[in-house]
């Protein structure tokens, strides 16, 4: 292919037309066409030649090409095999990129870190497909030690939910989970005009720095069971949510509403408090109190 800058509206349209490709909604395809935004993402991620980067969803290779210049190695996982001829051409001549054709949710990411980075943590950079943002972020965060930072484009609304504080209407189980595993920060907002096709929403670049240690000390599995139950039905009080929402296998104790209310009042909280009012530290204290009861 003659040299075409694909990170422009004309370049992206040319490539899509040349390969007879239409952006596929079912895979959340919105291709970046603004090189300033790609540079901002790469700079926020602090990519250097020392880094091995995991890109999720390279699409037509726009960010992949720029990542390959900044990083030592790039491993890109793409679900849509119809993009194979496109990437073969747009990334031709670059020898530090491996493409894995698979659903990232079904990909063994630890094996990628082992094979491509000697088991050392990688950096994740992606313009995420919005239909599957939360499961991807949770999978990345739970692979402890695999990634030291995750810098991703998400819907602005998701970034706000992730970065919100207790008492905010957006605050929820995902806020607490992300905070448990990482320190989140919004880098910048991104207009729909920076993509082809234009998404229906504003986006944000979110940077999650992985924590070396959990910020609270609590049994992780039980803490997340309590958080999940507390937010199961938003209008329920925590006490009702926990009593009806803890599942078989979460605990072998028979936790009653009175038990939860007793713990809450010992913590100086109202007995009818709702999940969105509690900080991660308070959830950790509550879950440890419940776990050690009787
Ligand atoms: N990185 C490209 C860019 O910025 O122009 C494309 C970003 S587009 C928003 C999302 C990409 O993720 C698409 O290439 C899509 O095919 C891919 N994708 C969607 N679901 C995926 C999944 N489960 N696993 C891996 N890739 C996926």
XYZ file of C-alpha atoms and ligand atoms in Angstrom:
321
model
C 0.000 0.000 0.000
C 1.324 3.442 -0.803
C 1.895 5.451 2.376
C -1.452 6.469 3.850
C -1.876 7.972 7.319
C -4.759 5.811 8.551
C -5.227 7.939 11.664
C -7.163 10.521 9.652
C -10.765 10.511 8.393
C -9.584 10.157 4.761
C -7.067 7.413 5.581
C -9.556 5.309 7.530
C -12.265 5.684 4.866
C -9.717 4.743 2.171
C -8.737 1.541 4.017
C -12.334 0.541 4.761
C -13.255 1.112 1.129
C -10.192 -0.661 -0.283
C -10.925 -3.830 1.718
C -14.703 -3.567 1.353
C -15.088 -3.422 5.130
C -17.910 -1.919 7.148
C -17.434 -1.143 10.839
C -19.229 -3.938 12.703
C -21.587 -2.745 15.406
C -21.715 -6.153 17.047
C -17.982 -5.866 17.769
C -18.225 -2.243 18.958
C -16.086 -0.972 16.069
C -15.471 2.783 16.192
C -12.093 3.517 14.637
C -9.941 6.363 15.948
C -9.163 9.041 13.368
C -7.399 11.631 15.531
C -3.661 11.117 15.997
C -3.527 13.696 18.851
C -5.828 11.469 20.897
C -3.747 8.363 20.135
C -0.588 10.233 21.176
C -2.316 11.362 24.394
C -3.276 7.749 25.204
C 0.245 6.464 24.565
C 1.780 9.282 26.595
C -0.681 8.767 29.522
C 0.265 5.085 29.516
C 3.946 6.117 29.740
C 4.971 3.620 27.052
C 8.719 3.257 26.437
C 10.879 0.843 24.448
C 11.196 -1.202 27.664
C 7.486 -2.045 27.566
C 5.530 -4.944 26.188
C 2.022 -3.675 25.452
C -1.208 -5.632 25.198
C -3.637 -3.927 22.843
C -7.216 -5.140 22.890
C -8.981 -4.773 19.537
C -6.426 -3.334 17.084
C -9.170 -2.827 14.461
C -7.493 -1.590 11.267
C -4.214 -1.032 13.137
C -4.352 2.713 13.764
C -3.139 2.700 17.374
C -1.180 -0.541 16.866
C 1.198 1.128 14.410
C 1.843 4.063 16.728
C 2.270 1.697 19.700
C 4.813 -0.354 17.781
C 6.930 2.803 17.409
C 6.738 3.679 21.119
C 6.977 0.209 22.704
C 9.450 -2.658 22.635
C 6.785 -5.178 21.696
C 3.035 -5.139 21.028
C 0.672 -8.082 21.383
C -2.774 -7.321 19.972
C -5.848 -9.500 20.521
C -8.585 -9.087 17.887
C -11.858 -11.013 17.646
C -12.793 -10.032 14.076
C -10.906 -12.271 11.656
C -12.258 -10.361 8.657
C -9.682 -7.666 9.550
C -6.776 -10.057 8.896
C -5.991 -8.779 5.354
C -6.243 -5.171 6.556
C -3.768 -5.611 9.416
C -1.423 -7.615 7.203
C -1.177 -4.563 4.983
C -1.385 -1.653 7.458
C 1.199 -3.208 9.793
C 3.470 -4.605 7.062
C 7.184 -4.191 7.779
C 6.767 -3.884 11.540
C 8.566 -6.706 13.302
C 7.595 -6.098 16.934
C 3.871 -6.942 16.714
C 2.074 -10.237 17.345
C -1.631 -10.513 16.569
C -3.722 -13.102 18.389
C -7.061 -13.765 16.685
C -9.363 -14.448 19.591
C -11.978 -13.100 21.966
C -9.956 -11.376 24.709
C -12.387 -12.720 27.303
C -11.395 -16.250 26.283
C -7.665 -15.515 26.032
C -5.118 -16.672 28.608
C -3.501 -13.303 29.384
C -1.007 -14.678 31.898
C 0.297 -16.990 29.210
C 0.801 -13.939 26.938
C 2.787 -12.131 29.675
C 4.856 -15.273 30.221
C 5.539 -15.885 26.539
C 6.091 -12.305 25.379
C 7.420 -10.543 28.482
C 9.129 -13.217 30.559
C 6.244 -13.130 33.070
C 6.845 -9.436 33.846
C 3.832 -7.090 33.975
C 2.656 -5.687 30.645
C 0.848 -2.402 29.975
C -2.636 -2.521 28.482
C -3.646 0.126 25.964
C -6.963 -0.015 24.119
C -9.851 1.763 22.530
C -12.275 -0.710 24.066
C -15.389 -2.126 22.397
C -18.128 -0.514 24.514
C -20.512 -3.515 24.510
C -18.073 -5.467 26.675
C -16.115 -2.822 28.628
C -16.860 -3.950 32.187
C -16.094 -7.680 31.725
C -12.807 -6.799 29.989
C -11.731 -4.343 32.723
C -12.638 -6.843 35.464
C -10.744 -9.650 33.725
C -7.642 -7.436 33.401
C -7.780 -6.291 37.031
C -8.212 -9.799 38.407
C -5.085 -11.063 36.603
C -2.897 -9.891 39.464
C 0.691 -9.149 38.536
C -0.019 -9.421 34.793
C -0.428 -5.688 34.127
C 0.970 -2.622 35.837
C -1.295 -0.170 34.077
C -4.449 -0.214 31.973
C -5.057 2.841 29.795
C -8.317 2.563 27.906
C -10.945 4.510 26.004
C -14.362 3.920 27.551
C -17.729 5.667 27.518
C -17.562 8.842 29.607
C -20.429 7.518 31.699
C -18.407 4.383 32.582
C -15.359 6.497 33.512
C -17.577 8.626 35.769
C -19.024 5.531 37.434
C -15.555 4.100 38.022
C -14.171 7.334 39.491
C -17.200 8.336 41.579
C -17.256 8.787 45.366
C -19.634 7.319 47.979
C -23.017 9.042 47.935
C -22.800 9.816 44.195
C -25.622 8.376 42.079
C -23.066 6.641 39.811
C -21.316 4.869 42.709
C -21.628 1.097 42.574
C -20.005 -2.334 42.749
C -17.719 -1.579 39.745
C -16.436 1.601 41.477
C -15.419 -0.437 44.518
C -13.919 -3.303 42.507
C -11.762 -0.989 40.390
C -10.641 0.918 43.490
C -9.711 -2.335 45.235
C -7.364 -3.370 42.430
C -6.145 -0.016 41.085
C -5.931 3.759 41.304
C -8.195 5.167 38.566
C -7.802 8.527 36.871
C -9.577 10.198 33.937
C -6.984 11.467 31.452
C -9.206 13.336 29.009
C -12.655 13.373 27.426
C -12.937 12.505 23.735
C -15.540 13.827 21.310
C -17.543 11.441 19.064
C -15.944 13.336 16.128
C -12.647 11.536 16.790
C -14.067 8.223 15.516
C -15.470 6.642 12.358
C -18.296 5.807 12.725
C -19.202 8.414 15.352
C -20.374 6.736 18.572
C -23.598 8.050 20.101
C -21.816 9.060 23.317
C -18.825 11.061 24.552
C -15.818 8.930 25.551
C -13.060 9.278 28.145
C -9.546 7.929 28.412
C -9.194 6.173 31.744
C -5.887 5.153 33.314
C -5.881 2.464 36.008
C -2.585 2.012 37.855
C -2.476 -1.458 39.369
C -1.919 -1.568 43.127
C 0.883 -3.693 44.535
C -1.223 -4.394 47.586
C -4.947 -4.235 48.299
C -5.855 -0.918 50.011
C -7.924 -2.720 52.687
C -7.389 -5.938 54.546
C -10.350 -8.269 54.187
C -11.070 -11.701 52.784
C -11.302 -10.774 49.086
C -13.887 -13.346 48.028
C -16.243 -12.599 50.913
C -15.758 -8.815 50.578
C -16.858 -8.977 46.930
C -19.788 -11.247 47.808
C -20.959 -8.643 50.351
C -20.475 -5.770 47.872
C -22.326 -7.648 45.120
C -25.233 -8.473 47.461
C -25.388 -4.883 48.751
C -25.829 -3.478 45.240
C -28.010 -6.286 43.871
C -31.142 -4.217 44.144
C -30.329 -0.567 44.449
C -33.419 0.419 46.401
C -32.788 -2.178 49.108
C -31.002 -1.380 52.336
C -27.651 -3.112 52.815
C -29.143 -5.363 55.505
C -31.914 -6.606 53.181
C -29.535 -6.868 50.218
C -27.031 -8.979 52.134
C -29.630 -11.275 53.694
C -31.310 -12.005 50.360
C -28.291 -11.609 48.074
C -25.511 -13.700 49.604
C -25.401 -16.875 47.593
C -24.895 -20.440 48.602
C -21.122 -20.852 48.782
C -20.424 -17.223 49.803
C -20.589 -18.207 53.495
C -21.586 -21.206 55.590
C -23.083 -18.912 58.245
C -26.723 -18.019 58.488
C -26.434 -14.226 58.458
C -29.632 -12.498 59.605
C -30.832 -8.941 59.097
C -30.241 -8.326 62.823
C -26.607 -9.481 62.443
C -25.999 -6.968 59.667
C -27.787 -4.194 61.536
C -25.731 -4.901 64.678
C -22.463 -4.634 62.691
C -23.621 -1.425 61.011
C -24.530 0.187 64.300
C -21.191 -0.865 65.836
C -19.615 0.987 62.923
C -21.686 4.095 63.681
C -23.792 3.646 60.557
C -27.585 3.745 60.268
C -29.277 0.342 60.235
C -31.150 1.228 57.028
C -28.098 2.579 55.167
C -27.803 1.795 51.440
C -24.757 0.450 49.633
C -23.990 3.651 47.758
C -23.125 5.410 51.056
C -20.307 3.059 52.141
C -16.647 3.525 51.257
C -14.407 0.571 50.367
C -12.901 0.778 53.884
C -16.372 0.530 55.422
C -17.316 -2.437 53.220
C -14.077 -4.147 54.275
C -14.853 -3.552 57.951
C -18.439 -4.746 57.553
C -17.495 -7.896 55.649
C -14.816 -8.802 58.218
C -17.278 -8.260 61.086
C -19.825 -10.525 59.372
C -17.210 -13.147 58.549
C -15.998 -13.311 62.139
C -19.439 -13.372 63.754
C -20.309 -16.086 66.262
N -8.110 0.049 18.130
C -8.933 0.406 16.987
C -9.025 1.903 16.909
O -8.822 2.562 17.935
O -9.317 2.426 15.838
C -10.317 -0.229 17.053
C -11.121 0.064 18.315
S -12.806 -0.495 18.244
C -13.576 0.608 19.387
C -12.804 -1.998 19.194
C -12.037 -3.163 18.601
O -12.156 -4.295 19.476
C -12.553 -3.656 17.252
O -11.457 -3.905 16.397
C -13.282 -4.947 17.568
O -13.358 -5.862 16.490
C -12.464 -5.476 18.725
N -13.190 -6.385 19.634
C -14.508 -6.369 19.949
N -14.791 -7.328 20.845
C -13.623 -7.957 21.126
C -13.280 -9.045 21.975
N -14.185 -9.645 22.739
N -11.997 -9.488 21.974
C -11.052 -8.859 21.192
N -11.318 -7.818 20.382
C -12.597 -7.372 20.346
